[in-house]
Amino acid sequence: MSNPDQSIPVLAIDGPSGTGKGTIASRVAGHLGWHMLDSGALYRAFAHVAVENDISPDDASGLQELIRAIDIAFIQTDAGLKIAADGTDVTDCVRSEVGGKRASIFAKIPLVREGLLERQRRMRVAPGLVADGRDMGTVVFPDAFLKIFLDASAYIRAQRRYNQLKEKGFSGTLRALRKEIAERDAQDRNRSASPLTPASDAIVVDTSGKGIVEVFNEVVALIEERLLEE
Ligand code: C5P
């Protein structure tokens, strides 16, 4: 069956937290003039609303109902991407470490992943989409024209995330953050539904020891190279 959406190009950028994935994806989307899907924000917002409504991860019917009813909107503002759930701005609370931990718990559940799949695919709008997540290249957009998997050592990722959170007033220790990130990564990598792993045709870019500009230039060069091959 032909799907008109499949002619719209998708760049998949996957990887664990602290690789600079979100920053790179949004800069590349700006550079190309394409739309951007921050799928982590979708899982974070979903988990936030589930917790607010006392829907536990083992309440299958409650989760099904929430998938049907929830309204999640992404609003691009000068201050960055705002996330609204059922009309309420939830950006600050979902971006916290607690928000990431909750997202990872609900993201393990196959019915949640299946339920959020269509919403993600609907974001494939002309002229193109940069999709940022864990399973963009493996599950959501297996036909992406280029799949990039950003990685970095666990030590560097924790340090980067720590610096990022410090700017927002985070008062925890680097040691505690390192432990939380390691736990969340293990949960994402070891789950049975869409585990965090590079697609077989992904290009792995190690960002350890590289600045954002260097990684951005590397990704843009890969895009140009791929477009020339087509
Ligand atoms: O990317 P971000 O840190 O915002 O993602 C939060 C959590 O959402 C991840 O740790 C992961 O458990 C989940 N997630 C996912 N699949 C995606 C994006 C995020 O399972 N495509």
Short mmCIF file of C-alpha atoms and ligand atoms in Angstrom, two decimals:
data_model
loop_
_atom_site.label_atom_id
_atom_site.label_comp_id
_atom_site.label_asym_id
_atom_site.label_seq_id
_atom_site.Cartn_x
_atom_site.Cartn_y
_atom_site.Cartn_z
CA MET A 1 0.00 0.00 0.00
CA SER A 2 1.44 3.34 -0.92
CA ASN A 3 1.68 5.91 1.83
CA PRO A 4 2.14 9.50 0.58
CA ASP A 5 3.93 10.41 3.80
CA GLN A 6 6.79 8.10 2.93
CA SER A 7 8.01 10.53 0.30
CA ILE A 8 8.72 13.07 3.07
CA PRO A 9 12.32 12.67 4.28
CA VAL A 10 13.08 11.79 7.90
CA LEU A 11 16.42 12.15 9.65
CA ALA A 12 16.49 9.87 12.71
CA ILE A 13 18.73 10.88 15.60
CA ASP A 14 18.79 8.33 18.42
CA GLY A 15 20.95 7.73 21.45
CA PRO A 16 21.06 7.82 25.25
CA SER A 17 20.68 10.98 27.33
CA GLY A 18 23.58 13.39 27.64
CA THR A 19 24.90 12.95 24.09
CA GLY A 20 23.71 16.40 22.99
CA LYS A 21 20.99 14.71 20.91
CA GLY A 22 18.24 17.26 21.62
CA THR A 23 20.46 20.27 20.89
CA ILE A 24 21.86 18.72 17.72
CA ALA A 25 18.41 17.64 16.49
CA SER A 26 16.91 21.09 16.97
CA ARG A 27 19.89 22.87 15.36
CA VAL A 28 19.85 20.51 12.39
CA ALA A 29 16.07 20.98 12.02
CA GLY A 30 16.60 24.77 12.03
CA HIS A 31 19.43 24.44 9.49
CA LEU A 32 17.33 22.33 7.12
CA GLY A 33 14.08 24.25 7.76
CA TRP A 34 12.43 20.94 8.75
CA HIS A 35 10.02 20.03 11.53
CA MET A 36 11.27 18.44 14.70
CA LEU A 37 9.90 15.57 16.79
CA ASP A 38 11.16 15.41 20.37
CA SER A 39 9.76 11.95 21.17
CA GLY A 40 11.28 11.98 24.67
CA ALA A 41 9.06 14.98 25.48
CA LEU A 42 6.05 12.95 24.37
CA TYR A 43 6.93 10.10 26.75
CA ARG A 44 7.72 12.58 29.52
CA ALA A 45 4.37 14.40 29.11
CA PHE A 46 2.45 11.12 28.92
CA ALA A 47 4.08 9.81 32.12
CA HIS A 48 3.47 13.11 33.89
CA VAL A 49 -0.27 13.05 33.14
CA ALA A 50 -0.50 9.34 34.06
CA VAL A 51 1.05 10.02 37.47
CA GLU A 52 -1.12 13.14 38.02
CA ASN A 53 -4.19 11.00 37.34
CA ASP A 54 -3.03 8.11 39.55
CA ILE A 55 -2.81 5.72 36.61
CA SER A 56 -0.23 3.10 37.51
CA PRO A 57 2.01 1.35 34.96
CA ASP A 58 0.07 -1.92 35.42
CA ASP A 59 -3.37 -0.36 34.85
CA ALA A 60 -3.81 -1.37 31.20
CA SER A 61 -7.32 0.01 30.76
CA GLY A 62 -6.42 3.32 32.44
CA LEU A 63 -3.42 3.64 30.12
CA GLN A 64 -5.53 2.80 27.03
CA GLU A 65 -8.06 5.43 28.03
CA LEU A 66 -5.32 8.01 28.59
CA ILE A 67 -3.75 7.25 25.19
CA ARG A 68 -7.14 7.92 23.58
CA ALA A 69 -7.90 11.08 25.54
CA ILE A 70 -4.58 12.85 26.14
CA ASP A 71 -3.87 16.02 24.22
CA ILE A 72 -0.14 16.74 23.98
CA ALA A 73 1.01 19.79 22.05
CA PHE A 74 4.48 21.07 21.21
CA ILE A 75 4.74 24.83 20.88
CA GLN A 76 7.87 26.40 19.43
CA THR A 77 8.66 29.65 21.28
CA ASP A 78 11.66 31.99 21.35
CA ALA A 79 12.59 30.36 24.67
CA GLY A 80 12.59 26.87 23.10
CA LEU A 81 10.07 24.07 22.81
CA LYS A 82 7.12 24.26 25.24
CA ILE A 83 5.16 21.12 26.06
CA ALA A 84 1.46 21.40 26.87
CA ALA A 85 -0.57 18.48 28.21
CA ASP A 86 -4.34 18.96 28.09
CA GLY A 87 -3.79 22.70 27.67
CA THR A 88 -1.42 23.11 30.65
CA ASP A 89 2.24 24.04 30.23
CA VAL A 90 4.18 21.11 31.75
CA THR A 91 7.60 21.94 30.29
CA ASP A 92 9.46 22.54 33.54
CA CYS A 93 8.17 19.55 35.45
CA VAL A 94 8.60 17.06 32.60
CA ARG A 95 12.17 18.23 31.85
CA SER A 96 13.37 17.36 35.39
CA GLU A 97 15.27 14.17 36.26
CA VAL A 98 12.13 12.86 37.96
CA GLY A 99 10.32 13.50 34.67
CA GLY A 100 12.93 11.43 32.80
CA LYS A 101 12.73 8.59 35.30
CA ARG A 102 8.93 8.48 35.09
CA ALA A 103 9.05 8.58 31.29
CA SER A 104 11.41 5.60 31.25
CA ILE A 105 9.03 3.56 33.45
CA PHE A 106 5.98 4.18 31.21
CA ALA A 107 8.06 3.89 28.02
CA LYS A 108 8.79 0.23 28.85
CA ILE A 109 5.14 -0.70 28.40
CA PRO A 110 4.39 -2.07 24.91
CA LEU A 111 0.80 -0.76 24.83
CA VAL A 112 2.04 2.76 25.63
CA ARG A 113 4.66 2.57 22.86
CA GLU A 114 2.12 1.23 20.36
CA GLY A 115 -0.43 3.84 21.44
CA LEU A 116 2.00 6.71 20.88
CA LEU A 117 3.32 5.41 17.56
CA GLU A 118 0.73 7.00 15.26
CA ARG A 119 1.10 10.41 16.94
CA GLN A 120 4.80 10.32 16.17
CA ARG A 121 4.30 9.23 12.56
CA ARG A 122 1.78 12.03 12.00
CA MET A 123 4.61 14.50 12.64
CA ARG A 124 6.08 13.51 9.27
CA VAL A 125 5.15 16.67 7.44
CA ALA A 126 6.79 18.38 4.41
CA PRO A 127 9.43 19.52 3.82
CA GLY A 128 10.97 17.00 6.26
CA LEU A 129 11.30 15.81 9.84
CA VAL A 130 14.20 15.51 12.25
CA ALA A 131 13.14 12.86 14.77
CA ASP A 132 14.95 12.65 18.11
CA GLY A 133 14.57 9.65 20.44
CA ARG A 134 15.57 6.10 21.23
CA ASP A 135 13.76 4.09 18.53
CA MET A 136 13.33 6.58 15.68
CA GLY A 137 15.53 4.56 13.30
CA THR A 138 14.59 1.09 14.54
CA VAL A 139 10.79 1.30 14.93
CA VAL A 140 9.07 4.63 14.29
CA PHE A 141 10.75 5.61 11.00
CA PRO A 142 12.62 2.52 9.76
CA ASP A 143 12.69 4.12 6.27
CA ALA A 144 14.51 7.28 7.48
CA PHE A 145 16.92 8.44 4.75
CA LEU A 146 19.70 8.76 7.33
CA LYS A 147 19.95 7.28 10.83
CA ILE A 148 22.42 8.72 13.27
CA PHE A 149 23.10 7.23 16.70
CA LEU A 150 24.85 9.69 19.02
CA ASP A 151 26.81 8.16 21.87
CA ALA A 152 29.38 9.19 24.50
CA SER A 153 30.97 7.62 27.56
CA ALA A 154 28.69 7.33 30.59
CA TYR A 155 31.02 9.60 32.55
CA ILE A 156 30.86 12.42 29.98
CA ARG A 157 27.11 12.11 29.54
CA ALA A 158 26.51 12.48 33.27
CA GLN A 159 28.84 15.48 33.43
CA ARG A 160 27.04 17.20 30.53
CA ARG A 161 23.62 16.54 31.99
CA TYR A 162 24.84 17.83 35.35
CA ASN A 163 26.03 21.11 33.80
CA GLN A 164 22.76 21.46 31.93
CA LEU A 165 20.67 20.89 35.09
CA LYS A 166 22.89 23.14 37.22
CA GLU A 167 21.99 26.04 34.92
CA LYS A 168 18.36 25.40 35.80
CA GLY A 169 19.05 25.45 39.54
CA PHE A 170 19.48 21.68 40.12
CA SER A 171 20.88 21.10 43.61
CA GLY A 172 21.75 17.36 43.48
CA THR A 173 25.23 15.84 43.31
CA LEU A 174 27.04 14.59 40.22
CA ARG A 175 27.44 11.20 41.90
CA ALA A 176 23.68 10.78 42.45
CA LEU A 177 22.94 11.98 38.92
CA ARG A 178 25.43 9.50 37.47
CA LYS A 179 23.63 6.68 39.28
CA GLU A 180 20.20 7.84 38.05
CA ILE A 181 21.38 8.15 34.46
CA ALA A 182 22.97 4.68 34.59
CA GLU A 183 19.71 3.21 35.90
CA ARG A 184 17.58 4.95 33.26
CA ASP A 185 19.96 3.88 30.46
CA ALA A 186 19.95 0.28 31.67
CA GLN A 187 16.14 0.33 31.74
CA ASP A 188 16.00 1.78 28.19
CA ARG A 189 18.59 -0.64 26.80
CA ASN A 190 17.27 -3.80 28.43
CA ARG A 191 13.52 -3.46 27.89
CA SER A 192 11.88 -5.87 25.47
CA ALA A 193 9.80 -3.23 23.62
CA SER A 194 11.91 -1.03 21.31
CA PRO A 195 15.13 -1.13 23.36
CA LEU A 196 17.69 1.62 22.95
CA THR A 197 20.07 0.25 20.33
CA PRO A 198 21.44 1.59 17.04
CA ALA A 199 19.56 0.47 13.92
CA SER A 200 21.65 -1.94 11.83
CA ASP A 201 22.01 0.80 9.19
CA ALA A 202 22.70 3.66 11.64
CA ILE A 203 25.92 5.67 11.67
CA VAL A 204 27.26 5.83 15.22
CA VAL A 205 28.87 9.17 16.13
CA ASP A 206 30.84 9.25 19.38
CA THR A 207 30.46 12.75 20.82
CA SER A 208 32.87 12.23 23.77
CA GLY A 209 35.35 15.08 23.82
CA LYS A 210 33.55 16.97 21.05
CA GLY A 211 31.71 20.28 21.32
CA ILE A 212 28.24 20.92 19.92
CA VAL A 213 29.56 22.81 16.87
CA GLU A 214 31.87 19.93 15.94
CA VAL A 215 29.09 17.36 16.22
CA PHE A 216 26.68 19.61 14.30
CA ASN A 217 29.22 19.97 11.46
CA GLU A 218 29.79 16.22 11.42
CA VAL A 219 26.03 15.53 11.20
CA VAL A 220 25.52 18.13 8.45
CA ALA A 221 28.41 16.58 6.48
CA LEU A 222 26.75 13.13 6.80
CA ILE A 223 23.44 14.56 5.54
CA GLU A 224 25.12 16.22 2.55
CA GLU A 225 27.01 13.04 1.74
CA ARG A 226 23.80 10.96 1.89
CA LEU A 227 21.90 13.45 -0.29
CA LEU A 228 24.67 13.28 -2.90
CA GLU A 229 24.43 9.49 -2.96
CA GLU A 230 20.69 9.63 -3.80
O1 C5P B 1 15.07 11.85 25.43
P1 C5P B 1 14.55 12.02 26.82
O2 C5P B 1 15.59 11.99 27.89
O3 C5P B 1 13.63 13.19 26.96
O4 C5P B 1 13.63 10.71 27.05
C1 C5P B 1 13.07 10.42 28.31
C2 C5P B 1 12.77 8.93 28.37
O5 C5P B 1 11.71 8.62 27.46
C3 C5P B 1 13.94 8.01 27.97
O6 C5P B 1 14.79 7.70 29.05
C4 C5P B 1 13.20 6.79 27.45
O7 C5P B 1 12.85 5.90 28.50
C5 C5P B 1 11.91 7.34 26.89
N1 C5P B 1 11.95 7.43 25.43
C6 C5P B 1 11.70 6.28 24.72
N2 C5P B 1 11.65 6.32 23.36
C7 C5P B 1 11.86 7.46 22.71
C8 C5P B 1 12.16 8.65 23.41
C9 C5P B 1 12.21 8.60 24.79
O8 C5P B 1 11.53 5.20 25.29
N3 C5P B 1 11.77 7.48 21.38
#
